[in-house]
Amino acid sequence: MSMTANNFPSMNIEIEKPRGIETDELVLNMGPQHPSTHGVLRVILKTDGEIINSAAPVIGYLHRCFEKHAENVTWVQVLPYTDRMDYIASMNNNLGYAIGLERMMGLEVNERAQYLRVIVAELNRIASHLLFLGTYGLDTGAFTPFLYTFRDREKILDLFEEISGARLLYNYIWVGGVAFDSPDGWLDRVLAFCDYFIPKIKEYNDLLTLNKIFIERTANVGVIPADLAINYALSGPCLRASGVNYDLRKNDPYCIYDRFDFDVCIGKGDHGAIGDSWDRCWVRVNEMYESLKIIRQAVEKIPDGDAKSTVPKNVKVPKGEYYMRTESPRGELGYYLISDGGKNPVRVKVRSPA
């Protein structure tokens, strides 16, 4: 699918100043230690009442020299570092790197491992969206939904602990397969979670997403029209919330996503303008439904066989370069891999989600 800004009309939302109220411009430091940024960045804001006149971001607080670390370890040893790039969605980080390396090496991954990869990646997507939904509720003044979303996220972490031994930083998806096959009864417990979770999404909508106060605080706020989203290279839920029907699982399928029936969720401006803060929340809520659909299909279709990786820890990748991209919970996650034929990467460049 080709995307250009010219394909989408621009939208302008005018914000009127309150009449009869005199305001002065105020400079505020938002972060790096702030309840809604969690040490990620600092933003220097110039505000005039409720209106933000300018925002100057100061980034780099989470820079951890990933590329340099990757040059000094073997190809397989890079995998644990990918866990830590976005520790809320480690499964998806592992997946993109593993597929890229497998394609460079010409490796074929067996069917059972492919299905297990999809199941854990989609469970991880739900867990990531639950964290977003709960913390976003906190930022808008709703505390109770935070408790509900984290309650249900714990159930996913329990499933991950069963299959990988870890609740975060799983290092589960390996080159050539997965670290462990699913334990006895694990797939049944995954289906039981799907049955449990569907009515819980309705609870989130009743408590938060369709709550009148939440709508008032998010509708027509932070509108990003489609042309601006494309020009700024947004991806994932933020891009789709602006009305752009683009999901790598559909538009450039990887793994075995082309075997599953699911819909791409886009913003429609149901309570405000297309691409506003409410749409960005609503898209993620609907994506949890779609992830459940994918998980159910994968559990029903998964074949028998060995899922464990048999690739040795020290491998030599043929000389060349490859770019692999996947649809992580936060957007497009890309790995640009360069090999000189040795056991260590020449470069592992990451295109993180925007």
C-alpha positions as a LaTeX table, in Angstrom:
\begin{tabular}{lrrr}
\hline
Residue & $x$ (\AA) & $y$ (\AA) & $z$ (\AA) \\
\hline
Met1 & 0.00 & 0.00 & 0.00 \\
Ser2 & 1.37 & 3.38 & $-0.96$ \\
Met3 & 0.83 & 6.20 & 1.49 \\
Thr4 & 1.23 & 9.84 & 0.63 \\
Ala5 & 0.05 & 12.89 & 2.47 \\
Asn6 & $-1.79$ & 14.05 & $-0.64$ \\
Asn7 & $-4.25$ & 11.16 & $-0.33$ \\
Phe8 & $-5.78$ & 12.59 & 2.80 \\
Pro9 & $-7.50$ & 15.92 & 3.45 \\
Ser10 & $-6.04$ & 18.19 & 6.10 \\
Met11 & $-8.12$ & 19.08 & 9.16 \\
Asn12 & $-7.92$ & 22.26 & 11.17 \\
Ile13 & $-9.35$ & 22.42 & 14.68 \\
Glu14 & $-9.68$ & 25.94 & 16.02 \\
Ile15 & $-9.32$ & 26.49 & 19.75 \\
Glu16 & $-10.98$ & 29.62 & 21.03 \\
Lys17 & $-9.68$ & 31.51 & 24.03 \\
Pro18 & $-12.10$ & 31.89 & 26.94 \\
Arg19 & $-13.79$ & 35.26 & 26.73 \\
Gly20 & $-13.08$ & 37.79 & 29.44 \\
Ile21 & $-10.14$ & 35.87 & 30.93 \\
Glu22 & $-6.66$ & 37.38 & 30.79 \\
Thr23 & $-3.84$ & 34.83 & 30.61 \\
Asp24 & $-0.04$ & 35.10 & 30.49 \\
Glu25 & 2.39 & 32.79 & 28.75 \\
Leu26 & 3.95 & 30.37 & 31.20 \\
Val27 & 7.02 & 28.18 & 30.71 \\
Leu28 & 6.64 & 24.68 & 32.20 \\
Asn29 & 9.07 & 21.78 & 32.44 \\
Met30 & 7.21 & 18.54 & 31.83 \\
Gly31 & 9.57 & 15.77 & 32.92 \\
Pro32 & 11.86 & 14.00 & 32.78 \\
Gln33 & 10.49 & 12.97 & 36.18 \\
His34 & 6.77 & 13.41 & 35.67 \\
Pro35 & 3.79 & 11.13 & 36.41 \\
Ser36 & 2.87 & 10.87 & 32.73 \\
Thr37 & 6.34 & 10.55 & 31.17 \\
His38 & 8.07 & 8.05 & 33.50 \\
Gly39 & 11.58 & 9.34 & 32.86 \\
Val40 & 11.33 & 9.09 & 29.07 \\
Leu41 & 11.93 & 12.68 & 28.03 \\
Arg42 & 11.69 & 16.31 & 29.02 \\
Val43 & 9.36 & 18.72 & 27.24 \\
Ile44 & 9.71 & 22.48 & 27.67 \\
Leu45 & 6.21 & 23.85 & 27.25 \\
Lys46 & 5.06 & 27.40 & 26.65 \\
Thr47 & 1.42 & 27.62 & 27.63 \\
Asp48 & $-1.21$ & 30.32 & 27.48 \\
Gly49 & $-3.99$ & 29.10 & 29.71 \\
Glu50 & $-5.17$ & 25.78 & 28.27 \\
Ile51 & $-3.35$ & 26.34 & 24.97 \\
Ile52 & 0.19 & 25.03 & 24.35 \\
Asn53 & 1.96 & 27.58 & 22.16 \\
Ser54 & 5.17 & 25.58 & 21.75 \\
Ala55 & 6.77 & 22.35 & 22.92 \\
Ala56 & 10.51 & 21.68 & 22.78 \\
Pro57 & 11.37 & 18.01 & 23.45 \\
Val58 & 14.67 & 17.03 & 25.04 \\
Ile59 & 15.32 & 13.33 & 24.35 \\
Gly60 & 18.03 & 10.81 & 25.14 \\
Tyr61 & 17.20 & 9.86 & 28.70 \\
Leu62 & 16.70 & 6.20 & 27.75 \\
His63 & 19.66 & 5.89 & 25.37 \\
Arg64 & 21.52 & 2.68 & 26.24 \\
Cys65 & 24.02 & 2.20 & 23.38 \\
Phe66 & 22.14 & $-0.72$ & 21.83 \\
Glu67 & 23.93 & $-0.52$ & 18.47 \\
Lys68 & 27.39 & $-0.51$ & 20.05 \\
His69 & 26.52 & $-3.41$ & 22.32 \\
Ala70 & 25.32 & $-5.39$ & 19.28 \\
Glu71 & 28.71 & $-4.99$ & 17.59 \\
Asn72 & 30.50 & $-6.69$ & 20.49 \\
Val73 & 28.40 & $-9.85$ & 20.87 \\
Thr74 & 27.45 & $-12.69$ & 18.55 \\
Trp75 & 24.34 & $-12.59$ & 16.38 \\
Val76 & 22.39 & $-14.81$ & 18.77 \\
Gln77 & 23.57 & $-12.89$ & 21.85 \\
Val78 & 21.87 & $-9.75$ & 20.53 \\
Leu79 & 18.44 & $-11.25$ & 21.33 \\
Pro80 & 18.45 & $-10.50$ & 25.10 \\
Tyr81 & 19.25 & $-6.86$ & 24.29 \\
Thr82 & 16.13 & $-6.61$ & 22.13 \\
Asp83 & 14.06 & $-7.59$ & 25.19 \\
Arg84 & 15.10 & $-4.39$ & 26.89 \\
Met85 & 14.28 & $-1.92$ & 24.12 \\
Asp86 & 10.59 & $-2.00$ & 25.01 \\
Tyr87 & 10.31 & $-4.28$ & 28.01 \\
Ile88 & 6.50 & $-4.07$ & 27.89 \\
Ala89 & 6.50 & $-5.82$ & 24.49 \\
Ser90 & 9.59 & $-8.02$ & 24.57 \\
Met91 & 8.01 & $-10.84$ & 22.56 \\
Asn92 & 7.47 & $-8.54$ & 19.59 \\
Asn93 & 11.03 & $-7.21$ & 19.88 \\
Asn94 & 12.42 & $-10.77$ & 19.78 \\
Leu95 & 10.19 & $-11.67$ & 16.84 \\
Gly96 & 11.35 & $-8.98$ & 14.42 \\
Tyr97 & 15.04 & $-9.59$ & 15.04 \\
Ala98 & 14.70 & $-13.38$ & 14.86 \\
Ile99 & 12.81 & $-13.27$ & 11.55 \\
Gly100 & 15.34 & $-10.88$ & 10.02 \\
Leu101 & 18.24 & $-13.11$ & 11.02 \\
Glu102 & 16.46 & $-16.25$ & 9.81 \\
Arg103 & 15.85 & $-14.70$ & 6.41 \\
Met104 & 19.51 & $-13.71$ & 6.09 \\
Met105 & 20.54 & $-17.28$ & 6.98 \\
Gly106 & 17.86 & $-18.95$ & 4.85 \\
Leu107 & 16.40 & $-20.78$ & 7.85 \\
Glu108 & 12.97 & $-22.38$ & 7.77 \\
Val109 & 11.08 & $-22.29$ & 11.08 \\
Asn110 & 8.77 & $-25.24$ & 11.75 \\
Glu111 & 5.03 & $-24.73$ & 11.84 \\
Arg112 & 4.43 & $-25.21$ & 15.55 \\
Ala113 & 7.01 & $-22.58$ & 16.46 \\
Gln114 & 5.40 & $-20.15$ & 13.99 \\
Tyr115 & 2.01 & $-20.50$ & 15.66 \\
Leu116 & 3.46 & $-20.17$ & 19.16 \\
Arg117 & 5.22 & $-16.99$ & 18.04 \\
Val118 & 1.95 & $-15.47$ & 16.88 \\
Ile119 & 0.14 & $-16.46$ & 20.09 \\
Val120 & 2.73 & $-14.92$ & 22.42 \\
Ala121 & 3.13 & $-11.82$ & 20.22 \\
Glu122 & $-0.62$ & $-11.12$ & 20.30 \\
Leu123 & $-0.86$ & $-11.80$ & 24.04 \\
Asn124 & 1.98 & $-9.32$ & 24.45 \\
Arg125 & 0.09 & $-6.80$ & 22.31 \\
Ile126 & $-2.92$ & $-7.07$ & 24.63 \\
Ala127 & $-0.69$ & $-6.70$ & 27.71 \\
Ser128 & 0.93 & $-3.59$ & 26.22 \\
His129 & $-2.43$ & $-2.02$ & 25.36 \\
Leu130 & $-3.72$ & $-2.78$ & 28.86 \\
Leu131 & $-0.80$ & $-0.88$ & 30.36 \\
Phe132 & $-1.52$ & 2.02 & 28.01 \\
Leu133 & $-5.21$ & 2.04 & 28.89 \\
Gly134 & $-4.63$ & 1.91 & 32.63 \\
Thr135 & $-1.96$ & 4.60 & 32.76 \\
Tyr136 & $-3.87$ & 6.82 & 30.32 \\
Gly137 & $-6.83$ & 6.60 & 32.67 \\
Leu138 & $-4.57$ & 7.76 & 35.51 \\
Asp139 & $-3.36$ & 10.70 & 33.43 \\
Thr140 & $-6.95$ & 11.79 & 32.78 \\
Gly141 & $-8.05$ & 11.44 & 36.39 \\
Ala142 & $-9.54$ & 7.92 & 36.46 \\
Phe143 & $-7.89$ & 5.63 & 39.00 \\
Thr144 & $-10.21$ & 2.59 & 39.07 \\
Pro145 & $-9.62$ & 1.45 & 35.44 \\
Phe146 & $-5.90$ & 1.31 & 36.24 \\
Leu147 & $-6.58$ & $-1.40$ & 38.84 \\
Tyr148 & $-8.81$ & $-3.36$ & 36.44 \\
Thr149 & $-6.36$ & $-3.32$ & 33.53 \\
Phe150 & $-3.41$ & $-4.34$ & 35.67 \\
Arg151 & $-5.48$ & $-7.13$ & 37.20 \\
Asp152 & $-6.04$ & $-8.61$ & 33.74 \\
Arg153 & $-2.50$ & $-7.93$ & 32.56 \\
Glu154 & $-1.31$ & $-10.11$ & 35.45 \\
Lys155 & $-3.15$ & $-13.06$ & 33.92 \\
Ile156 & $-1.16$ & $-12.65$ & 30.70 \\
Leu157 & 2.09 & $-12.37$ & 32.65 \\
Asp158 & 1.18 & $-15.62$ & 34.42 \\
Leu159 & 0.82 & $-17.31$ & 31.02 \\
Phe160 & 4.19 & $-15.93$ & 29.94 \\
Glu161 & 5.80 & $-17.13$ & 33.16 \\
Glu162 & 4.50 & $-20.63$ & 32.46 \\
Ile163 & 5.89 & $-20.82$ & 28.94 \\
Ser164 & 9.12 & $-18.80$ & 29.26 \\
Gly165 & 9.95 & $-18.69$ & 32.97 \\
Ala166 & 9.84 & $-14.89$ & 33.08 \\
Arg167 & 7.22 & $-12.19$ & 33.60 \\
Leu168 & 9.27 & $-9.54$ & 31.77 \\
Leu169 & 12.28 & $-9.75$ & 29.42 \\
Tyr170 & 11.20 & $-13.17$ & 28.18 \\
Asn171 & 13.98 & $-14.04$ & 25.69 \\
Tyr172 & 11.50 & $-16.62$ & 24.41 \\
Ile173 & 11.58 & $-16.27$ & 20.62 \\
Trp174 & 14.93 & $-17.58$ & 19.45 \\
Val175 & 16.53 & $-17.80$ & 16.02 \\
Gly176 & 15.09 & $-20.90$ & 14.39 \\
Gly177 & 12.11 & $-21.35$ & 16.71 \\
Val178 & 11.27 & $-20.71$ & 20.36 \\
Ala179 & 13.09 & $-21.46$ & 23.60 \\
Phe180 & 10.48 & $-23.89$ & 24.98 \\
Asp181 & 7.42 & $-25.69$ & 23.70 \\
Ser182 & 4.13 & $-24.93$ & 25.43 \\
Pro183 & 3.57 & $-26.85$ & 28.71 \\
Asp184 & 0.72 & $-29.33$ & 29.01 \\
Gly185 & $-2.61$ & $-27.52$ & 29.20 \\
Trp186 & $-1.10$ & $-24.12$ & 28.40 \\
Leu187 & $-3.05$ & $-23.65$ & 25.17 \\
Asp188 & $-6.27$ & $-24.51$ & 27.02 \\
Arg189 & $-5.46$ & $-21.84$ & 29.58 \\
Val190 & $-4.87$ & $-19.36$ & 26.75 \\
Leu191 & $-8.36$ & $-20.09$ & 25.40 \\
Ala192 & $-9.78$ & $-19.76$ & 28.93 \\
Phe193 & $-8.17$ & $-16.33$ & 29.17 \\
Cys194 & $-9.78$ & $-15.32$ & 25.84 \\
Asp195 & $-13.21$ & $-16.34$ & 27.17 \\
Tyr196 & $-12.57$ & $-14.44$ & 30.39 \\
Phe197 & $-11.21$ & $-11.31$ & 28.74 \\
Ile198 & $-13.90$ & $-10.47$ & 26.17 \\
Pro199 & $-16.45$ & $-9.21$ & 28.74 \\
Lys200 & $-13.67$ & $-7.36$ & 30.56 \\
Ile201 & $-13.15$ & $-5.10$ & 27.55 \\
Lys202 & $-16.78$ & $-4.03$ & 27.91 \\
Glu203 & $-15.98$ & $-3.17$ & 31.53 \\
Tyr204 & $-13.16$ & $-0.88$ & 30.37 \\
Asn205 & $-15.52$ & 0.84 & 27.97 \\
Asp206 & $-18.13$ & 1.36 & 30.69 \\
Leu207 & $-15.58$ & 2.60 & 33.22 \\
Leu208 & $-13.37$ & 4.68 & 30.97 \\
Thr209 & $-13.53$ & 4.75 & 27.18 \\
Leu210 & $-17.24$ & 5.57 & 26.88 \\
Asn211 & $-17.36$ & 7.53 & 30.12 \\
Lys212 & $-18.70$ & 11.04 & 29.51 \\
Ile213 & $-15.96$ & 12.73 & 31.53 \\
Phe214 & $-13.22$ & 10.81 & 29.70 \\
Ile215 & $-14.74$ & 11.72 & 26.33 \\
Glu216 & $-14.88$ & 15.39 & 27.32 \\
Arg217 & $-11.18$ & 15.29 & 28.22 \\
Thr218 & $-9.96$ & 13.48 & 25.10 \\
Ala219 & $-12.32$ & 14.24 & 22.17 \\
Asn220 & $-11.02$ & 16.97 & 19.83 \\
Val221 & $-7.78$ & 17.07 & 21.84 \\
Gly222 & $-4.39$ & 16.56 & 20.21 \\
Val223 & $-5.83$ & 16.06 & 16.73 \\
Ile224 & $-3.34$ & 14.57 & 14.24 \\
Pro225 & $-4.86$ & 14.50 & 10.73 \\
Ala226 & $-3.80$ & 11.77 & 8.32 \\
Asp227 & $-1.50$ & 13.95 & 6.20 \\
Leu228 & 0.40 & 15.16 & 9.27 \\
Ala229 & 0.64 & 11.62 & 10.67 \\
Ile230 & 2.21 & 10.40 & 7.43 \\
Asn231 & 4.57 & 13.35 & 7.09 \\
Tyr232 & 5.76 & 12.83 & 10.67 \\
Ala233 & 6.23 & 9.08 & 10.03 \\
Leu234 & 3.79 & 7.96 & 12.69 \\
Ser235 & 3.06 & 4.25 & 12.73 \\
Gly236 & 0.97 & 1.70 & 14.57 \\
Pro237 & $-2.13$ & 2.71 & 16.56 \\
Cys238 & $-1.26$ & 6.42 & 16.33 \\
Leu239 & $-1.23$ & 6.27 & 12.53 \\
Arg240 & $-4.38$ & 4.16 & 12.31 \\
Ala241 & $-6.18$ & 6.47 & 14.73 \\
Ser242 & $-5.69$ & 9.22 & 12.15 \\
Gly243 & $-7.78$ & 7.22 & 9.69 \\
Val244 & $-4.94$ & 5.52 & 7.79 \\
Asn245 & $-5.68$ & 1.84 & 7.11 \\
Tyr246 & $-2.15$ & 0.50 & 7.45 \\
Asp247 & $-1.04$ & $-2.49$ & 9.49 \\
Leu248 & 2.06 & $-4.49$ & 8.58 \\
Arg249 & 0.33 & $-7.72$ & 9.60 \\
Lys250 & $-2.04$ & $-7.06$ & 6.66 \\
Asn251 & $-0.08$ & $-4.83$ & 4.28 \\
Asp252 & 3.27 & $-6.63$ & 4.49 \\
Pro253 & 2.56 & $-9.95$ & 6.26 \\
Tyr254 & 5.37 & $-11.67$ & 8.13 \\
Cys255 & 5.50 & $-14.88$ & 10.15 \\
Ile256 & 2.13 & $-16.54$ & 9.31 \\
Tyr257 & $-0.20$ & $-13.56$ & 9.77 \\
Asp258 & $-1.59$ & $-13.98$ & 6.26 \\
Arg259 & $-3.38$ & $-17.13$ & 7.48 \\
Phe260 & $-5.58$ & $-15.33$ & 10.00 \\
Asp261 & $-8.82$ & $-13.42$ & 9.63 \\
Phe262 & $-8.80$ & $-10.10$ & 11.49 \\
Asp263 & $-9.67$ & $-6.47$ & 10.86 \\
Val264 & $-7.50$ & $-3.36$ & 10.93 \\
Cys265 & $-8.88$ & $-0.84$ & 13.43 \\
Ile266 & $-8.84$ & 2.82 & 12.40 \\
Gly267 & $-10.03$ & 6.06 & 13.96 \\
Lys268 & $-13.43$ & 7.33 & 12.80 \\
Gly269 & $-13.96$ & 10.40 & 14.95 \\
Asp270 & $-17.00$ & 8.93 & 16.70 \\
His271 & $-16.86$ & 11.46 & 19.54 \\
Gly272 & $-14.76$ & 14.24 & 18.03 \\
Ala273 & $-12.31$ & 14.67 & 15.16 \\
Ile274 & $-10.57$ & 11.79 & 13.41 \\
Gly275 & $-7.11$ & 11.42 & 14.92 \\
Asp276 & $-7.84$ & 12.92 & 18.34 \\
Ser277 & $-6.76$ & 11.52 & 21.70 \\
Trp278 & $-10.01$ & 9.58 & 22.08 \\
Asp279 & $-9.49$ & 7.83 & 18.74 \\
Arg280 & $-5.96$ & 6.81 & 19.74 \\
Cys281 & $-7.40$ & 5.16 & 22.82 \\
Trp282 & $-10.35$ & 3.59 & 21.00 \\
Val283 & $-8.14$ & 2.01 & 18.33 \\
Arg284 & $-6.11$ & 0.21 & 21.00 \\
Val285 & $-9.24$ & $-1.05$ & 22.74 \\
Asn286 & $-10.55$ & $-2.52$ & 19.47 \\
Glu287 & $-7.16$ & $-4.00$ & 18.65 \\
Met288 & $-7.43$ & $-6.13$ & 21.77 \\
Tyr289 & $-10.58$ & $-7.71$ & 20.28 \\
Glu290 & $-8.71$ & $-8.43$ & 17.04 \\
Ser291 & $-5.76$ & $-9.94$ & 18.91 \\
Leu292 & $-8.16$ & $-12.30$ & 20.68 \\
Lys293 & $-9.50$ & $-13.38$ & 17.27 \\
Ile294 & $-5.98$ & $-14.12$ & 16.03 \\
Ile295 & $-5.07$ & $-16.03$ & 19.20 \\
Arg296 & $-8.18$ & $-18.24$ & 18.97 \\
Gln297 & $-7.47$ & $-19.10$ & 15.33 \\
Ala298 & $-3.82$ & $-19.86$ & 16.11 \\
Val299 & $-4.69$ & $-22.16$ & 19.02 \\
Glu300 & $-7.23$ & $-24.02$ & 16.86 \\
Lys301 & $-4.81$ & $-24.47$ & 13.95 \\
Ile302 & $-1.51$ & $-25.13$ & 15.75 \\
Pro303 & 0.02 & $-28.44$ & 14.59 \\
Asp304 & 2.00 & $-30.98$ & 16.59 \\
Gly305 & 5.76 & $-31.14$ & 16.30 \\
Asp306 & 8.92 & $-29.74$ & 17.82 \\
Ala307 & 8.95 & $-25.98$ & 18.37 \\
Lys308 & 12.33 & $-25.59$ & 20.05 \\
Ser309 & 15.17 & $-23.86$ & 18.26 \\
Thr310 & 18.08 & $-26.10$ & 17.21 \\
Val311 & 20.32 & $-23.30$ & 15.91 \\
Pro312 & 23.72 & $-23.23$ & 17.69 \\
Lys313 & 24.59 & $-20.19$ & 19.77 \\
Asn314 & 27.54 & $-19.27$ & 17.57 \\
Val315 & 26.40 & $-18.83$ & 13.98 \\
Lys316 & 27.93 & $-17.10$ & 11.00 \\
Val317 & 25.53 & $-15.07$ & 8.92 \\
Pro318 & 26.24 & $-14.78$ & 5.18 \\
Lys319 & 27.63 & $-11.45$ & 4.04 \\
Gly320 & 24.89 & $-8.99$ & 3.17 \\
Glu321 & 22.26 & $-6.72$ & 4.61 \\
Tyr322 & 18.56 & $-7.01$ & 5.33 \\
Tyr323 & 15.76 & $-4.82$ & 6.69 \\
Met324 & 12.99 & $-6.55$ & 8.64 \\
Arg325 & 9.96 & $-4.75$ & 10.00 \\
Thr326 & 7.10 & $-5.96$ & 12.16 \\
Glu327 & 3.95 & $-4.46$ & 13.69 \\
Ser328 & 4.78 & $-4.09$ & 17.38 \\
Pro329 & 2.12 & $-2.84$ & 19.84 \\
Arg330 & 3.45 & 0.71 & 19.53 \\
Gly331 & 3.97 & 0.70 & 15.77 \\
Glu332 & 6.49 & $-0.31$ & 13.12 \\
Leu333 & 9.61 & $-1.89$ & 14.60 \\
Gly334 & 12.39 & $-2.33$ & 12.07 \\
Tyr335 & 15.82 & $-3.96$ & 12.20 \\
Tyr336 & 18.48 & $-3.12$ & 9.62 \\
Leu337 & 21.04 & $-5.93$ & 9.80 \\
Ile338 & 24.50 & $-5.82$ & 8.18 \\
Ser339 & 26.84 & $-8.82$ & 8.11 \\
Asp340 & 30.39 & $-9.25$ & 6.83 \\
Gly341 & 30.16 & $-13.03$ & 7.11 \\
Gly342 & 31.54 & $-13.17$ & 10.64 \\
Lys343 & 30.05 & $-14.26$ & 13.93 \\
Asn344 & 29.34 & $-10.70$ & 15.11 \\
Pro345 & 27.06 & $-8.13$ & 13.46 \\
Val346 & 28.63 & $-5.21$ & 11.65 \\
Arg347 & 25.55 & $-3.20$ & 12.53 \\
Val348 & 22.09 & $-3.68$ & 14.00 \\
Lys349 & 20.18 & $-0.48$ & 13.37 \\
Val350 & 16.76 & $-0.25$ & 15.02 \\
Arg351 & 13.86 & 1.79 & 13.67 \\
Ser352 & 11.77 & 2.13 & 16.79 \\
Pro353 & 8.00 & 2.75 & 16.65 \\
Ala354 & 6.84 & 6.35 & 16.29 \\
\hline
\end{tabular}
